[in-house]
mmCIF file with all atom_site columns, N, CA and C in Angstrom:
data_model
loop_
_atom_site.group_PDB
_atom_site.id
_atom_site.type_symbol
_atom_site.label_atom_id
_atom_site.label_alt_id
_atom_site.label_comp_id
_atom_site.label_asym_id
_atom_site.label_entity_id
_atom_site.label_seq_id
_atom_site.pdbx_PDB_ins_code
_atom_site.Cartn_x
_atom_site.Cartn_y
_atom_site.Cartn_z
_atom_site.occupancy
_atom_site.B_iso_or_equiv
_atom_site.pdbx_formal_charge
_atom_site.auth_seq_id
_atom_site.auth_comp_id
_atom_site.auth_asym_id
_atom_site.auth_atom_id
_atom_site.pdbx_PDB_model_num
ATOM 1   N N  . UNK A 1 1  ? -81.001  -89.803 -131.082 1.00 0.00 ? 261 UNK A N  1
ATOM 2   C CA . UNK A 1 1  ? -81.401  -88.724 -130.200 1.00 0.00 ? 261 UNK A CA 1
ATOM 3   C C  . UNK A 1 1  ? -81.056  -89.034 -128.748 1.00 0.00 ? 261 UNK A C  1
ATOM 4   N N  . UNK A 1 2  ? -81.288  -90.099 -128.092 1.00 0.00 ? 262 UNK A N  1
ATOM 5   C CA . UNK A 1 2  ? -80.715  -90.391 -126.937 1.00 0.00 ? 262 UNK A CA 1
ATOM 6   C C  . UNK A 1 2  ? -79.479  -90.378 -126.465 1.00 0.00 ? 262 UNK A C  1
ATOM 7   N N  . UNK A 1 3  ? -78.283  -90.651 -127.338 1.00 0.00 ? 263 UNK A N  1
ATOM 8   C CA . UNK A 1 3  ? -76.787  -90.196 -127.406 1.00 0.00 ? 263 UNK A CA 1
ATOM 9   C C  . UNK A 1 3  ? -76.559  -89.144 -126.989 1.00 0.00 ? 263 UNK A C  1
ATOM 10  N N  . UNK A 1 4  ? -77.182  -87.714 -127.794 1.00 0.00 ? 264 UNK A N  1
ATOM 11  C CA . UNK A 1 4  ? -77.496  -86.021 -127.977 1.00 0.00 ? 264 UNK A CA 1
ATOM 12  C C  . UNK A 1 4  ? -77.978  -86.202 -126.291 1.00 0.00 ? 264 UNK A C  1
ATOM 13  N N  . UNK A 1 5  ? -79.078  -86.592 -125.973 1.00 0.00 ? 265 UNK A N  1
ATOM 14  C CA . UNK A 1 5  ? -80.227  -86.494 -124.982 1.00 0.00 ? 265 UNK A CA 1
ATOM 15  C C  . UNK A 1 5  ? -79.123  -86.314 -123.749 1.00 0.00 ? 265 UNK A C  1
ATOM 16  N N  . UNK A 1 6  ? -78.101  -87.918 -123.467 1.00 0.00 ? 266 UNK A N  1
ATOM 17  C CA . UNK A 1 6  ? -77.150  -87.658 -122.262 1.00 0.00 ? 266 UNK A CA 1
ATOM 18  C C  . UNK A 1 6  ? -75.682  -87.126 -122.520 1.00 0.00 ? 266 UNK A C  1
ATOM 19  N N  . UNK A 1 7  ? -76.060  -86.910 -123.447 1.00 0.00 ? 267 UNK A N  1
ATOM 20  C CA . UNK A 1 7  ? -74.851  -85.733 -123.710 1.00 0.00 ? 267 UNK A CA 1
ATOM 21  C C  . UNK A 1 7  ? -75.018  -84.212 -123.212 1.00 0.00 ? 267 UNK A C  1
ATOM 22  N N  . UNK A 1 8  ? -75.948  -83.724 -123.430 1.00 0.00 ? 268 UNK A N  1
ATOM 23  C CA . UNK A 1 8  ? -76.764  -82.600 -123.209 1.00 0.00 ? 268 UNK A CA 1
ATOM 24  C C  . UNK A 1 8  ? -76.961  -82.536 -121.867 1.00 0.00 ? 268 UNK A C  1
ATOM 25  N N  . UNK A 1 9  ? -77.237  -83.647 -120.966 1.00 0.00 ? 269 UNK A N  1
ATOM 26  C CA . UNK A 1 9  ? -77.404  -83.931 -119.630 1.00 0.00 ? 269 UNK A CA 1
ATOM 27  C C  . UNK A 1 9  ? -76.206  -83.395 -118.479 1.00 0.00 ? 269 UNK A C  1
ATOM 28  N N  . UNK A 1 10 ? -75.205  -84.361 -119.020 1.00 0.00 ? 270 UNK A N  1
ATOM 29  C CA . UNK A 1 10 ? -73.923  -84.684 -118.818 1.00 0.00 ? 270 UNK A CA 1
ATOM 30  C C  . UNK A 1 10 ? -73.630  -82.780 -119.222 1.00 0.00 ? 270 UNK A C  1
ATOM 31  N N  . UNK A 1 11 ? -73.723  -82.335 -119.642 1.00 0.00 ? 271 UNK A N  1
ATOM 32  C CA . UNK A 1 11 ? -72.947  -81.027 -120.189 1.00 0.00 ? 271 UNK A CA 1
ATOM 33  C C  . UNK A 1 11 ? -73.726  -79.945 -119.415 1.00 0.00 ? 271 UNK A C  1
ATOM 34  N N  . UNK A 1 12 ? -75.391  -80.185 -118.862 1.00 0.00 ? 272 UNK A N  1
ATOM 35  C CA . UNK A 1 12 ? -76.231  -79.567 -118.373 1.00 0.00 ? 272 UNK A CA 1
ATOM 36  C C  . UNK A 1 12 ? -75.612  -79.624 -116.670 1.00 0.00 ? 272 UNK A C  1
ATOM 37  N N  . UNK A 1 13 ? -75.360  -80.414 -116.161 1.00 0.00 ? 273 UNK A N  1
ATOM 38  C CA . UNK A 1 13 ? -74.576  -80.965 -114.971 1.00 0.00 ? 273 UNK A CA 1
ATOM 39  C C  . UNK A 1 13 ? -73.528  -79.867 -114.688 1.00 0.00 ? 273 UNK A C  1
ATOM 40  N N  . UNK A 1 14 ? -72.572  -80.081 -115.840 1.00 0.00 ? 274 UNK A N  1
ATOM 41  C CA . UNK A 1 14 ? -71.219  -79.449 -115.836 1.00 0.00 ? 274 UNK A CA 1
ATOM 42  C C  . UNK A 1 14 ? -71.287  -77.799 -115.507 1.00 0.00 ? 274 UNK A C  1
ATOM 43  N N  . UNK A 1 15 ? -72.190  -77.622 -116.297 1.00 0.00 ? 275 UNK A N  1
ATOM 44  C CA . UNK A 1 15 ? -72.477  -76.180 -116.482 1.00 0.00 ? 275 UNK A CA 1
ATOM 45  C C  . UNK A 1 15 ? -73.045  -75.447 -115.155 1.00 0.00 ? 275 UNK A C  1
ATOM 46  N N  . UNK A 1 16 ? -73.938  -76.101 -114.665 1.00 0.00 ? 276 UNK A N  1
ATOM 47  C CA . UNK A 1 16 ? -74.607  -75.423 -113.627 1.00 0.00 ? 276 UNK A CA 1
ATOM 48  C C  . UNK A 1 16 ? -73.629  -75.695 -112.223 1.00 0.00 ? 276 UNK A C  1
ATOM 49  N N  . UNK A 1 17 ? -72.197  -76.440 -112.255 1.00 0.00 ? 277 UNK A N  1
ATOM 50  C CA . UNK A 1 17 ? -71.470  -76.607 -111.472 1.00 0.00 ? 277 UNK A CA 1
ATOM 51  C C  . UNK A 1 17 ? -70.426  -74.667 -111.514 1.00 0.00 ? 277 UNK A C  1
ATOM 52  N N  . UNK A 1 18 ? -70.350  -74.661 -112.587 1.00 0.00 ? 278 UNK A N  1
ATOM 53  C CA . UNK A 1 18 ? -69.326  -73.424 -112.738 1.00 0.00 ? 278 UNK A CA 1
ATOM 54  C C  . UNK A 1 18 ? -70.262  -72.415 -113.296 1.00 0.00 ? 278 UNK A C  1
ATOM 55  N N  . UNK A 1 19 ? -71.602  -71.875 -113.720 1.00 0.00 ? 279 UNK A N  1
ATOM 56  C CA . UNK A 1 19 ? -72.464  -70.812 -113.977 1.00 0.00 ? 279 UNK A CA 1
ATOM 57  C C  . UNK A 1 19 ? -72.770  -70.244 -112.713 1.00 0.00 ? 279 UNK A C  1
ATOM 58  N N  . UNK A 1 20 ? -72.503  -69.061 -112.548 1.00 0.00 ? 280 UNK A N  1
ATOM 59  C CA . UNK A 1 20 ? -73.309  -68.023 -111.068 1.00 0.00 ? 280 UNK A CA 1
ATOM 60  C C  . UNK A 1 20 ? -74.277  -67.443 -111.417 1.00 0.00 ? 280 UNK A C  1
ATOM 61  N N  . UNK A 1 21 ? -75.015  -66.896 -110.347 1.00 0.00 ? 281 UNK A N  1
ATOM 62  C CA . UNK A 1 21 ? -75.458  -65.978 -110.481 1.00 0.00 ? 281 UNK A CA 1
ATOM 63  C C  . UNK A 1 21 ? -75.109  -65.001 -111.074 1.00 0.00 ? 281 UNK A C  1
ATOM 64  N N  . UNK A 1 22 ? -75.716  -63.557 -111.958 1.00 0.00 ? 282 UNK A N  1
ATOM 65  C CA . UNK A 1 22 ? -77.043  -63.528 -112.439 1.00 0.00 ? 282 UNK A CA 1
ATOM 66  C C  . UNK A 1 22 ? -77.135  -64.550 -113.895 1.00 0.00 ? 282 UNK A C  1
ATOM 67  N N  . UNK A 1 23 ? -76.200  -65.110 -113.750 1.00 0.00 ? 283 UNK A N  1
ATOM 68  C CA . UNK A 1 23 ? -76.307  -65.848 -114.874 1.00 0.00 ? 283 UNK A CA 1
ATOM 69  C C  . UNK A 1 23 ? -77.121  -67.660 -114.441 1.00 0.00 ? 283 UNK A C  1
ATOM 70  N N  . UNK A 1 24 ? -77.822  -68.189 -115.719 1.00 0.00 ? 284 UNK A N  1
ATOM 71  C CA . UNK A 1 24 ? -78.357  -69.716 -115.115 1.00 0.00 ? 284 UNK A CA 1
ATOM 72  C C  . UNK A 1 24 ? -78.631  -69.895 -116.509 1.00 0.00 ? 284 UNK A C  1
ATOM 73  N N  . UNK A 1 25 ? -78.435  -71.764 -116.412 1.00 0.00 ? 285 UNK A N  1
ATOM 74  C CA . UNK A 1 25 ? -78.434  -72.724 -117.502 1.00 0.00 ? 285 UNK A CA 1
ATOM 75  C C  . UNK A 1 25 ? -79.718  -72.760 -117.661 1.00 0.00 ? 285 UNK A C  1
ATOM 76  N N  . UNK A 1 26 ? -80.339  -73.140 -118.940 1.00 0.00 ? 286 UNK A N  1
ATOM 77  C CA . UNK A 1 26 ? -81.520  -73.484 -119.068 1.00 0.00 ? 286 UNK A CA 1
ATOM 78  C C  . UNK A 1 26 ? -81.362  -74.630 -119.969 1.00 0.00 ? 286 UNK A C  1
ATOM 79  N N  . UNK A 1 27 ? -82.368  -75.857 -120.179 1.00 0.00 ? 287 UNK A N  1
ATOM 80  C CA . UNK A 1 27 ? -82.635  -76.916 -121.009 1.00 0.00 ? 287 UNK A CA 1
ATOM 81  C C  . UNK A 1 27 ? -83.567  -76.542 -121.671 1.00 0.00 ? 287 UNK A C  1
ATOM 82  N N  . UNK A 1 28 ? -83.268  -76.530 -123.163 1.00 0.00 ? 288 UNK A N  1
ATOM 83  C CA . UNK A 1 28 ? -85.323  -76.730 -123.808 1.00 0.00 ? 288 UNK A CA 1
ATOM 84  C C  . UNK A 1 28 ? -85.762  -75.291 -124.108 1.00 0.00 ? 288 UNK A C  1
ATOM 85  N N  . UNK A 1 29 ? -84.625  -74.375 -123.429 1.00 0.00 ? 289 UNK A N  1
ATOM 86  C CA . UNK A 1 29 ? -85.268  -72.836 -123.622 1.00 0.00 ? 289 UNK A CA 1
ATOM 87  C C  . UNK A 1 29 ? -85.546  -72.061 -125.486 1.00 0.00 ? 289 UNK A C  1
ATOM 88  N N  . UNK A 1 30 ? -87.218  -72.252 -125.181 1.00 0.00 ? 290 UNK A N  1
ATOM 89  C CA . UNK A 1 30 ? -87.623  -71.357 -126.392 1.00 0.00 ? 290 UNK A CA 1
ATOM 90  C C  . UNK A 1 30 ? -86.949  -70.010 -126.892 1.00 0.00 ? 290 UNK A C  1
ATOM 91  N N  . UNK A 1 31 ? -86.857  -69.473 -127.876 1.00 0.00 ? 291 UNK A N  1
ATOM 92  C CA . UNK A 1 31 ? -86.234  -68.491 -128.214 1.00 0.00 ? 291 UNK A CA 1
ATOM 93  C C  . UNK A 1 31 ? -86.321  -68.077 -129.634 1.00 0.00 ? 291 UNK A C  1
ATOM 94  N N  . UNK A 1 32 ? -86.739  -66.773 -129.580 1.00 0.00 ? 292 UNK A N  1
ATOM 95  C CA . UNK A 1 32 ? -87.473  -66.233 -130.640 1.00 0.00 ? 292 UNK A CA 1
ATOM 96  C C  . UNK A 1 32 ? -86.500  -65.497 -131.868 1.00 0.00 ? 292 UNK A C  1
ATOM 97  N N  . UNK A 1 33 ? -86.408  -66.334 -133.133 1.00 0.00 ? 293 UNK A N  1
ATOM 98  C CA . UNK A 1 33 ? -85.587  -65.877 -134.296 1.00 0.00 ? 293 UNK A CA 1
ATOM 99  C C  . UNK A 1 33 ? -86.050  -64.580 -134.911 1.00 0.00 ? 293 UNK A C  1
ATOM 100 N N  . UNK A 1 34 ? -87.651  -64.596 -134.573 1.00 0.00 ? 294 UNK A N  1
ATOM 101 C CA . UNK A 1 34 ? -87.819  -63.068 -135.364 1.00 0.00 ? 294 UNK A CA 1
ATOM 102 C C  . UNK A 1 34 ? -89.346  -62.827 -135.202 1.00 0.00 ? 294 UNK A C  1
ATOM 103 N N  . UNK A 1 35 ? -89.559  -61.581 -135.165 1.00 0.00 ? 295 UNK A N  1
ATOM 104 C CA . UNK A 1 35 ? -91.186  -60.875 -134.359 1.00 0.00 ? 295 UNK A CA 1
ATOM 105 C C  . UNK A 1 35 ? -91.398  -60.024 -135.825 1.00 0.00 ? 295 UNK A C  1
ATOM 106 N N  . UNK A 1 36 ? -92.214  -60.325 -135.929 1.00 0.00 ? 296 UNK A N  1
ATOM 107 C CA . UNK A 1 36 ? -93.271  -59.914 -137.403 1.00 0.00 ? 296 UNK A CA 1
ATOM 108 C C  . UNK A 1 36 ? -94.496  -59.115 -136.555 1.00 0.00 ? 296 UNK A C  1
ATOM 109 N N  . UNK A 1 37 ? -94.833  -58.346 -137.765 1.00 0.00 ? 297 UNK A N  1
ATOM 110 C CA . UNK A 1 37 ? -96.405  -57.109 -137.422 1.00 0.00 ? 297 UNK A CA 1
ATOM 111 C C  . UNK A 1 37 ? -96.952  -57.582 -138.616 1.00 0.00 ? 297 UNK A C  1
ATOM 112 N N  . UNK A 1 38 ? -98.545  -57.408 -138.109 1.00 0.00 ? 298 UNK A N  1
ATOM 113 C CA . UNK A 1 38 ? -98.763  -57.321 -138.797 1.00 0.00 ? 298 UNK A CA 1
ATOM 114 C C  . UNK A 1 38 ? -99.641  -56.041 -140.068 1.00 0.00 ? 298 UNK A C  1
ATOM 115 N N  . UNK A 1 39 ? -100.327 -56.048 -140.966 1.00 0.00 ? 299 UNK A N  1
ATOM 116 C CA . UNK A 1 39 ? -100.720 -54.397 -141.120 1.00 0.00 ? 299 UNK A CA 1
ATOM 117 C C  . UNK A 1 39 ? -101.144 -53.411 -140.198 1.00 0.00 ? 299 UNK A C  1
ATOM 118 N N  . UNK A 1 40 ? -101.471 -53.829 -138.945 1.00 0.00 ? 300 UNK A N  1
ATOM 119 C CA . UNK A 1 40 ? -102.292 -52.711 -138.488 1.00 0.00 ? 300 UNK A CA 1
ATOM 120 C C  . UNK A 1 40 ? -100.760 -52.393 -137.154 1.00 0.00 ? 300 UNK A C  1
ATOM 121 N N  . UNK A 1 41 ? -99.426  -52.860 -137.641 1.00 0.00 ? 301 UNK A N  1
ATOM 122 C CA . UNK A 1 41 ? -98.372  -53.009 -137.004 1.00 0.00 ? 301 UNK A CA 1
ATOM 123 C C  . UNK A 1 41 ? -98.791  -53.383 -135.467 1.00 0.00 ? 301 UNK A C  1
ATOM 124 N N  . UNK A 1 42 ? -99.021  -54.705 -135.303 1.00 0.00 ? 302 UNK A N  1
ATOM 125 C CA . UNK A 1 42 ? -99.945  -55.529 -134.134 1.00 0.00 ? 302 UNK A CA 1
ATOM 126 C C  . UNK A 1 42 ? -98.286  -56.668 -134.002 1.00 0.00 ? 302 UNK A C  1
ATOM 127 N N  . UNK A 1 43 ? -97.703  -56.841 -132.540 1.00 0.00 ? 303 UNK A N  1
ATOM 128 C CA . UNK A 1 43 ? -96.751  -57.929 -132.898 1.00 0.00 ? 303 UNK A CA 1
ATOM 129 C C  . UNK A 1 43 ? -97.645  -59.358 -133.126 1.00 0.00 ? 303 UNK A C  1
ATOM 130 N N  . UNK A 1 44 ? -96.942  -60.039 -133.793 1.00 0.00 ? 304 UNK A N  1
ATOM 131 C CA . UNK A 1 44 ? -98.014  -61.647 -134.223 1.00 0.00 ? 304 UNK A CA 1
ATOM 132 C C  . UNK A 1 44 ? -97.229  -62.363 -133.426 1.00 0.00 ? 304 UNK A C  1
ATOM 133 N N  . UNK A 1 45 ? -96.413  -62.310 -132.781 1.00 0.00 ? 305 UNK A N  1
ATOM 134 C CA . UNK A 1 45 ? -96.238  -63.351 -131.855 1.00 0.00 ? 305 UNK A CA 1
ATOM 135 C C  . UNK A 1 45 ? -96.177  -62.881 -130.642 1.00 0.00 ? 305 UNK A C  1
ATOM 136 N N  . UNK A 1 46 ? -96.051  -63.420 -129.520 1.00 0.00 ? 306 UNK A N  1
ATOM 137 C CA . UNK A 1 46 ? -95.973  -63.249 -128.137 1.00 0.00 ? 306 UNK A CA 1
ATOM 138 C C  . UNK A 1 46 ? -94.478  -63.566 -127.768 1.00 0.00 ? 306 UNK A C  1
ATOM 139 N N  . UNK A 1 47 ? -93.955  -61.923 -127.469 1.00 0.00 ? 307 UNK A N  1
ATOM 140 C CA . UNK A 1 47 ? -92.072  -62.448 -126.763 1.00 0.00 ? 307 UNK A CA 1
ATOM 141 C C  . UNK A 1 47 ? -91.940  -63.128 -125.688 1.00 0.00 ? 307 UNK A C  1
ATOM 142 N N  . UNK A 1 48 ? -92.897  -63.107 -125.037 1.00 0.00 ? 308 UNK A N  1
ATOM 143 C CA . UNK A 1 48 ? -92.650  -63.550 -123.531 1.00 0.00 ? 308 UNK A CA 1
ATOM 144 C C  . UNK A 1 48 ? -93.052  -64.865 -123.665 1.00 0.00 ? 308 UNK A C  1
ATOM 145 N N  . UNK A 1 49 ? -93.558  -65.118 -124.508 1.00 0.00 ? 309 UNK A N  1
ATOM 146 C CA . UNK A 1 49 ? -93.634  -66.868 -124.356 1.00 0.00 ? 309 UNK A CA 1
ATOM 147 C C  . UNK A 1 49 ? -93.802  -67.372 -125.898 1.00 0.00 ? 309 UNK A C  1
ATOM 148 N N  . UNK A 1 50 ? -92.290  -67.615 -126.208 1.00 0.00 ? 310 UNK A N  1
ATOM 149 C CA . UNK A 1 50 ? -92.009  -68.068 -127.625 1.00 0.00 ? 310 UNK A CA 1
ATOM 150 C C  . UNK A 1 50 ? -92.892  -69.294 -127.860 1.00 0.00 ? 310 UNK A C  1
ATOM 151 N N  . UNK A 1 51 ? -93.046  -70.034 -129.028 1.00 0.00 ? 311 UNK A N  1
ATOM 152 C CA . UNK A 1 51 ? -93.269  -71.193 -129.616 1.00 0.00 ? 311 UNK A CA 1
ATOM 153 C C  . UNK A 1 51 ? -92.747  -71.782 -130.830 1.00 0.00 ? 311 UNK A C  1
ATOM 154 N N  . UNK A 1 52 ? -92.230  -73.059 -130.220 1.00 0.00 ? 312 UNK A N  1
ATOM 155 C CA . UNK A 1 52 ? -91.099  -73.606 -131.111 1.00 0.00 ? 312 UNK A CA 1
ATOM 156 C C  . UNK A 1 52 ? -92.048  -73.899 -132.415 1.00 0.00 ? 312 UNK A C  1
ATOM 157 N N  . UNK A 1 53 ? -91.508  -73.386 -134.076 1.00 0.00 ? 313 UNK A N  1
ATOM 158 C CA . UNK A 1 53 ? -92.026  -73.698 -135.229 1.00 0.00 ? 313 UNK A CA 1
ATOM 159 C C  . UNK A 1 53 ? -92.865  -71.999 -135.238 1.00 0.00 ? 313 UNK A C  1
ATOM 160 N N  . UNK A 1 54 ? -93.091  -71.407 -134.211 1.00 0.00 ? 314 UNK A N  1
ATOM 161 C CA . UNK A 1 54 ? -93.302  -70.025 -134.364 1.00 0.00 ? 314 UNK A CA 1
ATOM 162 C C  . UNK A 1 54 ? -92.878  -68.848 -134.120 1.00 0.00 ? 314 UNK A C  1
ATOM 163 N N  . UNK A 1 55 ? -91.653  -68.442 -135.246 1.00 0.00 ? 315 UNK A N  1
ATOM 164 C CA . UNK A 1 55 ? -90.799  -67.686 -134.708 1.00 0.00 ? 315 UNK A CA 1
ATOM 165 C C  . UNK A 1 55 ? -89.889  -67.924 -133.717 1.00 0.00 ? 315 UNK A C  1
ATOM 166 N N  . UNK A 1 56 ? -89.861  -69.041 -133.045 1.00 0.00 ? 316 UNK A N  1
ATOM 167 C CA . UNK A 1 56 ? -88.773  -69.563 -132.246 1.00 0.00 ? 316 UNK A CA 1
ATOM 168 C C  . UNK A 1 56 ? -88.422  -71.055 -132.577 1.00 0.00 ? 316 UNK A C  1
ATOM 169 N N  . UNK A 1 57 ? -87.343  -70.713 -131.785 1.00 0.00 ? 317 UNK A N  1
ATOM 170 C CA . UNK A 1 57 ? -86.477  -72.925 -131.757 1.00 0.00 ? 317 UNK A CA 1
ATOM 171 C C  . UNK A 1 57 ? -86.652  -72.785 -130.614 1.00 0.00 ? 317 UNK A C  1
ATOM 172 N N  . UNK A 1 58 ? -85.885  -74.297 -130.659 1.00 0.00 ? 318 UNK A N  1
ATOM 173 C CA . UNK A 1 58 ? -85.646  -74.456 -129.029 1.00 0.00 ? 318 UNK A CA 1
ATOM 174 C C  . UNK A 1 58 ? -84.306  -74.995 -128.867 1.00 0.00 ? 318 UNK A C  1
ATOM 175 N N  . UNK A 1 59 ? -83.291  -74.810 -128.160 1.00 0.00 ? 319 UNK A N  1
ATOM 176 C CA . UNK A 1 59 ? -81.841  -74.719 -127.368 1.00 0.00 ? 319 UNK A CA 1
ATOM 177 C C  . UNK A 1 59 ? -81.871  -76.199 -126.874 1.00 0.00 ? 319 UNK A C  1
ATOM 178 N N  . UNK A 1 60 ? -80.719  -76.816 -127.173 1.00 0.00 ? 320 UNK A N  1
ATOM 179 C CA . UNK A 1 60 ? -80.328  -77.727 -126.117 1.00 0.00 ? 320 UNK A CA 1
ATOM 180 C C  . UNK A 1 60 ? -80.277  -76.989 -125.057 1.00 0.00 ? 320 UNK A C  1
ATOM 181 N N  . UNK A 1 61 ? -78.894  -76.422 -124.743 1.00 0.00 ? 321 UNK A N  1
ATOM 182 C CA . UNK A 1 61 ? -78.661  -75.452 -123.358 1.00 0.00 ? 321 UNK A CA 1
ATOM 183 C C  . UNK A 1 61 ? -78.797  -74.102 -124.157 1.00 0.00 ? 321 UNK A C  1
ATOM 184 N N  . UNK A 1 62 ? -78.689  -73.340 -122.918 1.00 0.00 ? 322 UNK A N  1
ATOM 185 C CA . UNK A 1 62 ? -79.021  -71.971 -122.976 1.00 0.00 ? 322 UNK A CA 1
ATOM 186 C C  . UNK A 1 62 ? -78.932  -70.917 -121.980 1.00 0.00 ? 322 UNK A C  1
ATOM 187 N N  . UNK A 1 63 ? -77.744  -70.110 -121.672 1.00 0.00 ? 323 UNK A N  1
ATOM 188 C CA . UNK A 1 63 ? -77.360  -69.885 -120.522 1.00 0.00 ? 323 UNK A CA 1
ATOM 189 C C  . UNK A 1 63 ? -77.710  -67.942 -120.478 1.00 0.00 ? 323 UNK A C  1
ATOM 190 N N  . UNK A 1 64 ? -78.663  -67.740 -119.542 1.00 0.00 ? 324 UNK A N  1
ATOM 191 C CA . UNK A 1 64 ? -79.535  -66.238 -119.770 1.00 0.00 ? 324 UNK A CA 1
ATOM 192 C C  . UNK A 1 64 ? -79.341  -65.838 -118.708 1.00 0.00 ? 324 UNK A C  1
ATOM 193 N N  . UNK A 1 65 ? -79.183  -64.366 -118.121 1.00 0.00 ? 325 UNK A N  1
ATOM 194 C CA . UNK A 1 65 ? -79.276  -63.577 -117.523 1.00 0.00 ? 325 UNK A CA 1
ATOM 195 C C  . UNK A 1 65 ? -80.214  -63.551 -116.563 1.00 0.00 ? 325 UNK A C  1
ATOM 196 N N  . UNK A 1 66 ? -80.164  -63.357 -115.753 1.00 0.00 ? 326 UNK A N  1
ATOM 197 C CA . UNK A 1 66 ? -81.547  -63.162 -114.513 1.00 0.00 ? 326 UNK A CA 1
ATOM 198 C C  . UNK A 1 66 ? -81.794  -61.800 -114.379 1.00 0.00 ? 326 UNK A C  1
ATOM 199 N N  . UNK A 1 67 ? -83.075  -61.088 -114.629 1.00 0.00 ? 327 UNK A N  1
ATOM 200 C CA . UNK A 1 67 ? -83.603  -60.039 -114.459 1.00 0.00 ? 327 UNK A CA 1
ATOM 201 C C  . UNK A 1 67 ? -84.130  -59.793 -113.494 1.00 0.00 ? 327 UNK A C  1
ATOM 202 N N  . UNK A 1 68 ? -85.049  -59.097 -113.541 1.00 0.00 ? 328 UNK A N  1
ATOM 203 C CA . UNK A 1 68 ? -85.854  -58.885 -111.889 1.00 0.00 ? 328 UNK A CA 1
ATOM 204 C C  . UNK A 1 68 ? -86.507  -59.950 -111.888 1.00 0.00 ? 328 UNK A C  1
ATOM 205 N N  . UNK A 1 69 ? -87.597  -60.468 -113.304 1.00 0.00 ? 329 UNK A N  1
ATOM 206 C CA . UNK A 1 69 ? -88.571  -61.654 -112.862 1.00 0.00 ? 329 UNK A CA 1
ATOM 207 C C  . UNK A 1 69 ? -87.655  -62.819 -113.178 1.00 0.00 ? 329 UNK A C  1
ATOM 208 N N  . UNK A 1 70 ? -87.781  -63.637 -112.983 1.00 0.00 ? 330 UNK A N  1
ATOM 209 C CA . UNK A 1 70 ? -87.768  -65.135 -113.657 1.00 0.00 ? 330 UNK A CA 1
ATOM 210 C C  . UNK A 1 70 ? -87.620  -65.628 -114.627 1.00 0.00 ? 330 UNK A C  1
ATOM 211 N N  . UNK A 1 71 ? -86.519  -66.328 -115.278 1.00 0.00 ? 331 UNK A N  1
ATOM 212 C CA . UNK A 1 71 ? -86.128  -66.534 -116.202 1.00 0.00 ? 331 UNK A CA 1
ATOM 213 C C  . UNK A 1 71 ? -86.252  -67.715 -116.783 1.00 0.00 ? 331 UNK A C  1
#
């Protein structure tokens, strides 16, 4: 894992040298594979703040859009 770890580093570096605006790198960014209801069609997870093993992974890198808020 430490190999991966400054590899990922090293590539995290690179990236944020040539990424602009509205675009930005992220490390570690959660991200949601899939949003389930449940009967009373209620979402069971929360989009705005994934959790890895719930409905989301997590990204080495991850390069997202900037919206109005904070990304």
């Amino acid at each position: 894992m430490a190999e991966e770890d400054s590899f990922v580093e090293i590539a995290l570096a690179a990236a944020r040298k040539v990424v602009r605006e509205p675009l930005i790198v992220k490390r570690g960014q959660k991200l949601l594979y899939q949003i389930t209801v449940n009967n009373l069609l209620e979402i069971t997870v929360n989009p705005k703040a994934p959790v890895r093993g719930q409905s989301a992974f997590e990204t080495d890198l991850c390069v997202l859009e900037r919206k109005n808020q904070e990304v």
